[in-house]
Amino acid sequence: MSKKRKRAAPKGQGKKKIENSGYSGGGANLSSNILKSWFPVKLSSKSDIDRNLQILRNRASDEAINTPIGAAAINTSTLNAVGTGLTLFPRLKYRILGISPDDAREWSRRVRQEFEMWASSKDCDIYRRNNFYDLQYIAYIAYLTDGDSFALFRRKAPTSWMPYSLRLQVLEANRVSNPLLSGNTAPYGISSVEMRNTDNGNRIVSGVEVDDDGAIAAYWVSNKVPFDRIDIDGIVEWQRVEAFGPRTGMPNILQICHDVRADQYRGVPYLAPVIETLKQVSRYTTAELASAIVKTFFSLFFTQSATSMDVGDVLGNPYGSYEGESENDSHAPIVDVGEYALGAGTLNALPKGVDVKAVDASNAQSTFKPFLDELIKQVGAALNIPSEVLTKAFTSSYSASRAALLQAWDEFKARRVWFARDFCQPVYEAWLTEAVATGRIEAPGFFDDPLIRNAWCNAEWFGPAMSILDPTKDVTGSHLRVLYGLSTREREAAEMTGSDYEDNLAQIAYEREKMQELGVTESEKDASSASTDAGDGQNEQSDEKGDEPDEKMLENPQRGRFL
């Protein structure tokens, strides 16, 4: 039998290739002209973060100090998230503790007064330079600039004016690093981000010592900034600080940081994603500014026509001649510029064949603003701060400006919560523990049960309120939230003005009593009408229909007008 020959497939109709699926035709495409030479690698946090931390910190610090947009990003976040300092509002869980709400409020007032005595004093600072609220500002701005900051719990003997021994020492990120010349081993030399503690076998990653499970065991803190060129007094020494006390389990040192990787031990500078863009913005701005300055100089050049007679024959050499120089030197100036002047009503006569050329002093840089605006928008988007808030320029409608503020406020509130968790709350718990131990604050069961202790330590932290574009609308929204049970008067007072609701009521009662005593009257109806009229006047200027208030919502016959 003869074997059948396989027919060759027509040219161009060979076996069909298997088509790629998923991202193979998109982001994972290896044949696209755009992507075929693009092979980035994602490694561990030690490779991606710790290995680059030093240069990231240096560049981020330079941007925060020497560029307007970088400084604006750091200062805007610090001002809105922390401002003059977060204020303590104890919120003990009185149901777990089995006490009445009135007793809980009285205890909270007592604790706030006692904590304020310590927090408002510079004795809370180991250097006696700043109070607790100023230390918040320092720790937060260092956390943004360097990626993280630290605070050591120190102790000093109580005095007659300060009954507490707790002291705080805020450290910048470069004070926590791998120890050198300590007998610990670094497999790749001093530039390695990881070492091993020869005493217990723990790993040390960028100054953070971790055990076999990866849990933080200690921090290595230097007595001064390593490799500092100015502070040369003594050698750099590292001290091992255990992260938690072995008997109490309370922290000995705080790390203010927000992690973005699961196995991360050090923080990333806030400006890290936009360092390159900020540098380009700075260079472009500097170049345009230099160009604008140069173009403001008005210069005149005297030229001689090629067909004219030598101007030297008419004017002579205005600079005279030196030994060996000919009067007919072709390189000599055409005219003596000192003989001619620019000014109002000035007439000058030039010799025949001499012309005047002026440098164009126009400064039409039409592309500067739109290009710069687009770059700032990208920077703001990466930092979760709209460009209007970043540049403090609200040129759009009320609705657009308020939307920008609300988006930025979400970012500020999130960072405020993170900061309070990492710094304010642990400091408060350490202070309260000492206050209860010394008998200045009574808290039954505080040292007996962790659940009871947590109930006593529960607290909230409030800071500066969001900027208000239209007070009438914001107060209206605040009232509605309270009315429908979405918030409380105490919370609204704290968030809108940073004040205590009960203190406000006490002050209002005093003021009204004083007004009655002096015979001064006030009309709440007139004040309400004035507030409403002011709000209506602002609404008329708005260019959006959504800005107009719903009068039916504002006037409910069952509760009366509340503006």
Coordinates of C-alpha atoms in Angstrom, one line a residue:
M1 CA 0.0 0.0 0.0
S2 CA 1.3 3.4 -0.8
K3 CA 1.3 5.9 2.0
K4 CA -0.9 8.9 1.5
R5 CA 1.1 12.1 1.4
K6 CA -0.1 14.9 3.6
R7 CA -1.2 17.8 1.7
A8 CA 0.8 20.9 2.5
A9 CA -1.4 23.7 3.8
P10 CA -1.8 26.6 1.5
K11 CA 0.6 29.3 2.0
G12 CA -0.5 31.6 4.8
Q13 CA -2.9 29.1 6.3
G14 CA -0.7 27.1 8.6
K15 CA -1.6 25.9 12.1
K16 CA -3.3 28.6 14.1
K17 CA -1.3 29.8 17.1
I18 CA -2.8 29.7 20.5
E19 CA -4.1 33.1 21.4
N20 CA -3.0 34.7 24.6
S21 CA -5.6 35.5 27.2
G22 CA -6.0 37.8 30.2
Y23 CA -3.3 40.5 30.5
S24 CA -1.2 38.8 27.8
G25 CA -2.6 41.2 25.2
G26 CA -2.5 44.2 27.5
G27 CA -0.2 45.0 30.4
A28 CA 1.7 41.7 30.0
N29 CA 2.2 42.0 26.3
L30 CA 5.7 41.1 25.2
S31 CA 5.5 42.0 21.5
S32 CA 4.1 45.5 21.8
N33 CA 6.5 48.2 20.6
I34 CA 5.6 50.1 23.8
L35 CA 6.1 47.3 26.3
K36 CA 8.5 44.8 24.8
S37 CA 11.6 46.5 26.3
W38 CA 9.9 47.3 29.7
F39 CA 10.8 44.8 32.4
P40 CA 10.6 46.3 35.9
V41 CA 11.0 43.9 38.8
K42 CA 9.2 44.0 42.1
L43 CA 11.2 42.5 44.9
S44 CA 10.9 42.4 48.7
S45 CA 10.3 45.6 50.8
K46 CA 14.0 45.4 51.8
S47 CA 15.0 45.7 48.2
D48 CA 12.3 48.2 47.1
I49 CA 12.2 50.4 50.2
D50 CA 15.1 49.9 52.6
R51 CA 17.8 49.8 50.0
N52 CA 16.6 53.2 48.6
L53 CA 15.7 54.9 51.9
Q54 CA 18.7 57.1 52.3
I55 CA 18.5 58.7 48.9
L56 CA 14.7 59.0 49.2
R57 CA 14.9 60.8 52.5
N58 CA 17.6 63.1 51.3
R59 CA 15.7 64.1 48.1
A60 CA 12.3 64.3 49.9
S61 CA 13.9 66.5 52.5
D62 CA 15.4 68.8 49.9
E63 CA 12.0 69.0 48.1
A64 CA 10.2 69.9 51.4
I65 CA 12.7 72.6 52.2
N66 CA 13.7 74.2 48.9
T67 CA 10.7 73.8 46.5
P68 CA 7.4 75.7 46.9
I69 CA 5.1 72.8 45.9
G70 CA 7.0 70.2 48.0
A71 CA 6.9 72.5 51.1
A72 CA 3.2 73.2 50.4
A73 CA 2.4 69.5 50.4
I74 CA 4.1 68.9 53.7
N75 CA 2.8 72.0 55.4
T76 CA -0.8 71.6 54.1
S77 CA -1.0 68.1 55.4
T78 CA 0.6 69.0 58.8
L79 CA -1.6 72.1 59.2
N80 CA -4.9 70.2 58.6
A81 CA -4.1 66.9 60.1
V82 CA -2.4 68.1 63.3
G83 CA -2.4 71.9 63.3
T84 CA -1.9 73.2 66.8
G85 CA -2.2 69.7 68.2
L86 CA -4.8 67.0 68.7
T87 CA -7.0 67.4 71.8
L88 CA -7.8 64.5 74.1
F89 CA -11.5 63.5 74.7
P90 CA -11.7 60.5 77.0
R91 CA -14.4 58.1 76.0
L92 CA -14.3 55.4 78.7
K93 CA -16.7 52.5 78.1
Y94 CA -18.8 53.0 81.1
R95 CA -21.2 50.0 80.4
I96 CA -18.3 47.6 80.7
L97 CA -17.1 49.4 83.8
G98 CA -20.5 49.3 85.4
I99 CA -20.7 53.1 86.1
S100 CA -23.3 55.7 85.3
P101 CA -23.0 58.1 82.4
D102 CA -22.8 61.0 84.8
D103 CA -19.9 59.4 86.7
A104 CA -18.2 58.7 83.4
R105 CA -18.5 62.3 82.4
E106 CA -17.2 63.5 85.7
W107 CA -14.2 61.1 85.5
S108 CA -13.5 62.3 81.9
R109 CA -13.5 65.9 83.0
R110 CA -11.1 65.1 85.8
V111 CA -8.8 63.1 83.5
R112 CA -8.8 65.9 80.8
Q113 CA -7.8 68.5 83.4
E114 CA -5.0 66.3 84.8
F115 CA -3.7 65.4 81.3
E116 CA -3.8 69.0 80.2
M117 CA -1.5 69.9 83.2
W118 CA 1.1 67.5 81.9
A119 CA 0.6 68.0 78.1
S120 CA 0.6 71.8 78.2
S121 CA 3.9 71.9 80.2
K122 CA 7.3 71.8 78.5
D123 CA 8.3 69.4 81.3
C124 CA 6.7 66.6 79.2
D125 CA 9.6 67.1 76.7
I126 CA 13.0 65.6 77.7
Y127 CA 14.6 68.7 76.3
R128 CA 12.1 71.0 78.0
R129 CA 11.6 72.9 74.7
N130 CA 8.1 71.9 73.6
N131 CA 4.9 70.8 75.1
F132 CA 3.0 67.7 74.0
Y133 CA 1.0 69.6 71.3
D134 CA 4.2 71.0 69.8
L135 CA 5.8 67.6 69.9
Q136 CA 2.9 66.3 67.8
Y137 CA 3.7 68.8 65.1
I138 CA 7.4 67.9 65.1
A139 CA 6.7 64.2 65.0
Y140 CA 4.2 64.5 62.2
I141 CA 6.2 66.6 59.9
A142 CA 9.2 64.3 60.4
Y143 CA 7.0 61.3 59.7
L144 CA 5.9 62.9 56.4
T145 CA 9.4 64.0 55.3
D146 CA 11.4 60.9 56.3
G147 CA 8.7 58.2 56.1
D148 CA 8.6 57.6 59.8
S149 CA 9.6 59.2 63.1
F150 CA 10.2 57.9 66.6
A151 CA 9.4 58.9 70.2
L152 CA 11.2 57.4 73.2
F153 CA 9.6 57.1 76.6
R154 CA 12.0 58.6 79.2
R155 CA 11.6 59.1 82.9
K156 CA 12.7 61.9 85.3
A157 CA 12.0 62.3 89.0
P158 CA 8.7 64.1 89.7
T159 CA 9.0 67.6 91.1
S160 CA 6.7 69.8 93.1
W161 CA 5.4 71.5 89.9
M162 CA 5.3 68.3 87.8
P163 CA 4.1 65.2 89.6
Y164 CA 4.6 62.9 86.6
S165 CA 7.9 61.2 85.6
L166 CA 6.9 60.6 82.0
R167 CA 9.0 62.4 79.4
L168 CA 9.1 62.2 75.6
Q169 CA 12.1 62.4 73.3
V170 CA 11.2 62.7 69.6
L171 CA 13.7 61.2 67.1
E172 CA 14.1 61.6 63.4
A173 CA 14.3 58.6 61.2
N174 CA 18.1 58.7 60.6
R175 CA 18.7 58.1 64.3
V176 CA 17.4 54.6 64.0
S177 CA 19.8 52.5 61.8
N178 CA 21.9 49.4 61.7
P179 CA 24.6 49.5 64.4
L180 CA 28.2 49.6 63.2
L181 CA 31.3 48.4 65.0
S182 CA 29.1 46.6 67.5
G183 CA 30.2 43.0 66.8
N184 CA 27.0 42.3 64.8
T185 CA 27.4 40.9 61.4
A186 CA 26.3 42.4 58.1
P187 CA 26.7 39.9 55.2
Y188 CA 27.2 42.6 52.6
G189 CA 29.1 45.2 54.5
I190 CA 28.0 48.5 56.1
S191 CA 25.7 49.3 53.1
S192 CA 23.6 46.2 53.8
V193 CA 20.0 46.8 55.0
E194 CA 20.0 43.6 57.1
M195 CA 22.3 42.5 59.9
R196 CA 22.2 39.8 62.5
N197 CA 22.4 40.3 66.3
T198 CA 25.1 37.8 67.4
D199 CA 23.7 37.8 71.0
N200 CA 20.3 36.3 70.2
G201 CA 20.3 35.6 66.5
N202 CA 17.7 38.1 65.6
R203 CA 17.7 40.0 62.3
I204 CA 18.2 43.8 62.2
V205 CA 16.5 45.4 59.3
S206 CA 17.4 49.1 58.9
G207 CA 17.7 49.5 62.7
V208 CA 14.6 47.4 63.5
E209 CA 15.4 44.1 65.3
V210 CA 12.9 41.3 64.6
D211 CA 12.7 37.8 65.9
D212 CA 12.2 34.6 64.0
D213 CA 8.5 35.3 63.5
G214 CA 9.2 38.7 62.1
A215 CA 7.8 40.5 65.2
I216 CA 9.6 43.7 66.3
A217 CA 11.8 43.0 69.3
A218 CA 13.9 46.2 69.6
Y219 CA 15.2 49.3 67.9
W220 CA 18.8 50.4 67.5
V221 CA 19.1 54.1 68.3
S222 CA 22.3 56.1 67.8
N223 CA 23.4 58.9 70.1
K224 CA 23.6 61.3 67.2
V225 CA 23.1 61.3 63.4
P226 CA 25.6 58.9 61.8
F227 CA 28.1 60.5 59.4
D228 CA 27.2 64.1 60.4
R229 CA 29.9 66.5 59.2
I230 CA 29.2 69.1 61.8
D231 CA 28.4 67.2 65.0
I232 CA 31.8 65.6 65.4
D233 CA 31.8 65.6 69.2
G234 CA 32.5 62.0 70.2
I235 CA 31.9 58.8 68.3
V236 CA 28.6 57.4 67.1
E237 CA 27.3 54.8 69.5
W238 CA 24.1 52.7 69.2
Q239 CA 21.8 51.7 72.1
R240 CA 19.5 48.7 71.8
V241 CA 16.0 49.8 73.0
E242 CA 13.5 47.0 73.6
A243 CA 10.3 47.7 71.8
F244 CA 8.1 46.6 74.8
G245 CA 8.7 46.2 78.5
P246 CA 9.1 42.5 79.4
R247 CA 6.9 42.9 82.6
T248 CA 4.3 45.4 81.5
G249 CA 4.1 44.8 77.8
M250 CA 3.9 48.5 77.3
P251 CA 6.0 50.2 74.5
N252 CA 9.3 51.8 75.3
I253 CA 9.6 53.5 72.0
L254 CA 7.0 54.5 69.4
Q255 CA 7.3 54.4 65.6
I256 CA 5.1 56.8 63.8
C257 CA 4.6 55.2 60.4
H258 CA 2.0 54.0 57.9
D259 CA 2.9 50.7 56.2
V260 CA 2.1 50.0 52.6
R261 CA 3.7 46.5 52.3
A262 CA 3.0 43.4 54.4
D263 CA 6.6 42.8 55.4
Q264 CA 7.6 46.5 55.8
Y265 CA 9.6 47.8 58.8
R266 CA 10.5 51.3 57.8
G267 CA 8.3 54.0 56.3
V268 CA 8.4 55.7 52.8
P269 CA 8.7 59.5 52.6
Y270 CA 5.4 61.2 51.8
L271 CA 6.9 62.8 48.7
A272 CA 8.5 59.7 47.3
P273 CA 6.0 59.1 44.4
V274 CA 6.4 62.6 43.2
I275 CA 10.0 63.4 43.8
E276 CA 11.0 63.4 40.1
T277 CA 7.9 65.5 39.0
L278 CA 8.6 68.0 41.8
K279 CA 12.2 68.4 40.7
Q280 CA 11.1 68.9 37.1
V281 CA 8.5 71.5 38.2
S282 CA 11.2 73.3 40.2
R283 CA 13.7 73.3 37.4
Y284 CA 11.1 74.5 34.8
T285 CA 9.9 77.3 37.1
T286 CA 13.5 78.4 37.8
A287 CA 14.3 78.4 34.0
E288 CA 11.2 80.4 33.2
L289 CA 11.9 82.8 36.0
A290 CA 15.4 83.3 34.7
S291 CA 14.2 83.8 31.2
A292 CA 11.6 86.4 32.4
I293 CA 14.3 88.3 34.3
V294 CA 16.7 88.3 31.3
K295 CA 14.0 89.7 29.1
T296 CA 13.4 92.6 31.4
F297 CA 16.8 94.0 30.6
F298 CA 16.5 96.5 27.7
S299 CA 19.7 96.5 25.6
L300 CA 20.7 98.6 22.6
F301 CA 23.4 97.7 20.1
F302 CA 25.0 100.2 17.7
T303 CA 25.8 98.7 14.3
Q304 CA 27.6 100.1 11.3
S305 CA 26.4 99.8 7.7
A306 CA 28.9 97.9 5.5
T307 CA 28.5 100.6 2.7
S308 CA 29.0 103.6 5.0
M309 CA 32.2 105.3 5.7
D310 CA 34.2 104.3 8.8
V311 CA 32.4 105.8 11.8
G312 CA 35.8 106.3 13.4
D313 CA 36.5 108.9 10.8
V314 CA 33.5 110.8 12.1
L315 CA 33.7 110.2 15.9
G316 CA 37.2 109.0 16.4
N317 CA 37.9 106.3 19.0
P318 CA 35.8 107.1 22.1
Y319 CA 38.1 105.0 24.3
G320 CA 41.3 106.5 23.0
S321 CA 44.2 104.3 22.1
Y322 CA 46.7 102.5 24.0
E323 CA 50.4 101.9 23.1
G324 CA 50.6 100.0 19.8
E325 CA 46.9 100.4 18.9
S326 CA 45.8 102.0 15.7
E327 CA 43.1 104.6 15.7
N328 CA 41.4 102.7 12.9
D329 CA 41.1 99.5 15.0
S330 CA 38.2 97.4 13.4
H331 CA 37.4 95.9 16.8
A332 CA 36.9 99.2 18.6
P333 CA 33.3 100.2 19.7
I334 CA 31.4 102.1 17.0
V335 CA 30.2 104.9 19.4
D336 CA 30.7 105.9 22.9
V337 CA 27.6 104.6 24.7
G338 CA 28.2 107.0 27.5
E339 CA 27.3 109.9 25.2
Y340 CA 23.8 108.6 24.6
A341 CA 21.0 108.2 27.1
L342 CA 17.5 106.6 27.3
G343 CA 14.8 108.6 29.0
A344 CA 11.6 110.5 28.5
G345 CA 11.9 113.3 25.9
T346 CA 15.5 112.4 25.1
L347 CA 16.8 113.1 21.6
N348 CA 20.0 111.5 20.3
A349 CA 21.8 112.1 17.0
L350 CA 23.8 109.2 15.5
P351 CA 26.5 109.6 12.8
K352 CA 25.8 108.5 9.2
G353 CA 25.8 104.8 8.7
V354 CA 25.2 103.9 12.3
D355 CA 22.0 102.0 13.2
V356 CA 20.5 100.9 16.5
K357 CA 19.2 97.4 17.3
A358 CA 17.2 96.6 20.4
V359 CA 16.8 93.2 22.0
D360 CA 13.2 92.0 22.1
A361 CA 12.0 92.4 25.7
S362 CA 8.6 90.7 25.2
N363 CA 7.8 88.1 27.8
A364 CA 5.1 86.1 26.3
Q365 CA 5.3 82.7 28.0
S366 CA 1.9 81.3 27.0
T367 CA 2.6 77.7 27.8
F368 CA 4.1 78.1 31.3
K369 CA 0.8 78.3 33.3
P370 CA -1.1 75.5 31.7
F371 CA 1.9 73.1 31.7
L372 CA 2.7 73.9 35.3
D373 CA -1.0 73.5 36.3
E374 CA -1.1 70.0 34.7
L375 CA 2.1 68.9 36.6
I376 CA 0.7 70.2 39.9
K377 CA -2.6 68.3 39.3
Q378 CA -0.6 65.1 38.9
V379 CA 1.4 65.8 42.1
G380 CA -1.9 66.5 44.0
A381 CA -3.6 63.4 42.6
A382 CA -0.6 61.2 43.8
L383 CA -0.7 62.8 47.3
N384 CA -4.5 62.8 47.6
I385 CA -4.6 66.6 47.8
P386 CA -6.5 68.4 45.0
S387 CA -4.4 71.0 43.2
E388 CA -6.8 73.8 44.5
V389 CA -6.0 72.9 48.1
L390 CA -2.3 72.3 47.4
T391 CA -1.8 75.8 45.8
K392 CA -4.5 77.5 47.9
A393 CA -6.1 78.8 44.8
F394 CA -9.9 78.4 44.6
T395 CA -11.0 79.9 41.3
S396 CA -13.9 77.6 40.5
S397 CA -17.5 77.6 41.7
Y398 CA -18.5 77.0 45.3
S399 CA -19.5 73.4 44.6
A400 CA -16.1 72.6 42.9
S401 CA -14.2 74.3 45.7
R402 CA -16.1 72.5 48.4
A403 CA -15.6 69.2 46.6
A404 CA -11.9 69.8 46.5
L405 CA -11.9 70.6 50.2
L406 CA -13.9 67.5 51.0
Q407 CA -11.6 65.2 49.0
A408 CA -8.5 66.7 50.8
W409 CA -10.3 66.4 54.1
D410 CA -10.7 62.7 53.7
E411 CA -6.9 62.4 53.3
F412 CA -6.2 64.6 56.3
K413 CA -8.7 62.7 58.5
A414 CA -7.1 59.4 57.6
R415 CA -3.6 60.6 58.4
R416 CA -4.9 62.1 61.7
V417 CA -6.4 58.7 62.7
W418 CA -3.1 57.0 61.8
F419 CA -1.1 59.5 63.7
A420 CA -3.3 59.4 66.8
R421 CA -3.0 55.6 66.8
D422 CA 0.8 55.6 66.6
F423 CA 1.6 58.5 68.8
C424 CA -1.2 60.2 70.8
Q425 CA -3.1 57.2 72.1
P426 CA 0.0 55.3 73.3
V427 CA 1.3 58.4 75.0
Y428 CA -2.0 58.9 76.7
E429 CA -2.1 55.3 77.9
A430 CA 1.4 55.5 79.3
W431 CA 0.5 58.7 81.1
L432 CA -2.8 57.3 82.4
T433 CA -1.0 54.2 83.7
E434 CA 1.3 56.4 85.8
A435 CA -1.6 58.5 86.9
V436 CA -3.5 55.5 88.2
A437 CA -0.4 53.9 89.7
T438 CA 0.4 57.0 91.7
G439 CA -3.2 57.5 92.9
R440 CA -3.9 60.8 91.1
I441 CA -6.6 59.1 89.0
E442 CA -8.9 56.4 90.4
A443 CA -9.7 53.6 88.0
P444 CA -10.8 50.4 89.8
G445 CA -9.6 47.2 88.1
F446 CA -7.1 49.0 85.9
F447 CA -4.3 46.6 86.6
D448 CA -6.4 43.5 87.1
D449 CA -8.0 42.9 83.7
P450 CA -6.9 43.9 80.2
L451 CA -10.5 44.5 79.2
I452 CA -11.1 46.8 82.1
R453 CA -7.9 48.6 81.4
N454 CA -8.9 49.1 77.7
A455 CA -12.3 50.4 78.8
W456 CA -10.6 53.1 81.0
C457 CA -8.1 54.0 78.3
N458 CA -10.6 54.5 75.4
A459 CA -10.4 58.0 74.0
E460 CA -10.9 60.1 70.9
W461 CA -8.6 62.8 69.4
F462 CA -9.9 65.9 67.7
G463 CA -7.9 68.5 65.8
P464 CA -8.4 71.5 63.6
A465 CA -11.7 71.7 61.7
M466 CA -12.1 71.7 57.9
S467 CA -12.0 75.1 56.3
I468 CA -15.6 76.5 55.9
L469 CA -16.5 78.3 52.7
D470 CA -20.1 78.9 53.6
P471 CA -20.7 78.8 57.4
T472 CA -24.5 78.8 57.0
K473 CA -24.5 75.6 55.0
D474 CA -22.0 73.8 57.2
V475 CA -23.9 74.7 60.4
T476 CA -27.1 73.5 58.6
G477 CA -25.5 70.2 57.8
S478 CA -24.2 69.9 61.3
H479 CA -27.7 70.5 62.7
L480 CA -29.3 67.9 60.4
R481 CA -26.7 65.3 61.4
V482 CA -27.6 65.8 65.1
L483 CA -31.3 65.9 64.3
Y484 CA -31.4 62.6 62.6
G485 CA -29.0 60.8 65.0
L486 CA -26.1 60.7 62.7
S487 CA -23.8 62.6 65.1
T488 CA -23.8 64.2 68.5
R489 CA -23.6 67.8 69.6
E490 CA -20.4 67.0 71.4
R491 CA -18.8 65.5 68.3
E492 CA -19.9 68.4 66.1
A493 CA -18.5 71.0 68.5
A494 CA -15.2 69.2 68.5
E495 CA -15.0 68.7 64.8
M496 CA -16.2 72.1 63.7
T497 CA -14.6 74.3 66.3
G498 CA -12.3 72.0 68.3
S499 CA -14.2 73.0 71.5
D500 CA -15.9 71.0 74.2
Y501 CA -19.7 71.1 74.0
E502 CA -20.3 71.2 77.8
D503 CA -17.8 74.0 78.2
N504 CA -19.6 75.9 75.5
L505 CA -22.9 75.4 77.3
A506 CA -21.4 76.6 80.6
Q507 CA -19.9 79.6 79.0
I508 CA -23.2 80.5 77.2
A509 CA -25.1 80.2 80.4
Y510 CA -22.7 82.5 82.1
E511 CA -22.9 85.0 79.3
R512 CA -26.7 85.1 79.3
E513 CA -26.7 85.5 83.0
K514 CA -24.3 88.4 82.7
M515 CA -26.3 90.0 80.0
Q516 CA -29.5 89.8 82.1
E517 CA -27.6 91.3 85.0
L518 CA -26.5 94.3 82.8
G519 CA -29.9 94.6 81.1
V520 CA -28.6 93.6 77.7
T521 CA -31.1 91.6 75.6
E522 CA -30.7 89.6 72.4
S523 CA -33.2 88.4 69.9
E524 CA -32.7 84.9 68.7
K525 CA -35.3 85.5 66.0
D526 CA -33.3 88.4 64.5
A527 CA -30.1 86.5 64.7
S528 CA -31.8 83.6 62.9
S529 CA -33.1 85.8 60.2
A530 CA -29.7 87.5 59.7
S531 CA -28.1 84.1 59.4
T532 CA -30.7 83.0 56.8
D533 CA -30.4 86.2 54.8
A534 CA -26.7 85.9 54.7
G535 CA -27.0 82.3 53.5
D536 CA -29.5 83.3 50.8
G537 CA -27.3 86.1 49.7
Q538 CA -24.4 83.8 49.1
N539 CA -26.6 81.3 47.3
E540 CA -27.7 84.0 44.8
Q541 CA -24.0 84.4 43.9
S542 CA -23.5 80.7 43.2
D543 CA -23.5 79.5 39.7
E544 CA -24.9 76.1 40.5
K545 CA -28.5 75.2 41.1
G546 CA -27.4 72.6 43.6
D547 CA -26.1 75.3 45.9
E548 CA -29.5 76.6 46.6
P549 CA -31.0 75.4 50.0
D550 CA -34.2 73.5 50.1
E551 CA -36.5 75.8 52.0
K552 CA -39.0 73.0 52.7
M553 CA -36.2 71.1 54.4
L554 CA -35.1 74.1 56.4
E555 CA -38.7 75.0 57.5
N556 CA -40.3 72.0 59.1
P557 CA -43.6 73.1 60.9
Q558 CA -43.1 70.4 63.4
R559 CA -39.8 71.7 64.7
G560 CA -39.7 75.3 63.5
R561 CA -37.0 77.1 61.6
F562 CA -33.6 76.1 63.0
L563 CA -31.2 78.4 61.2

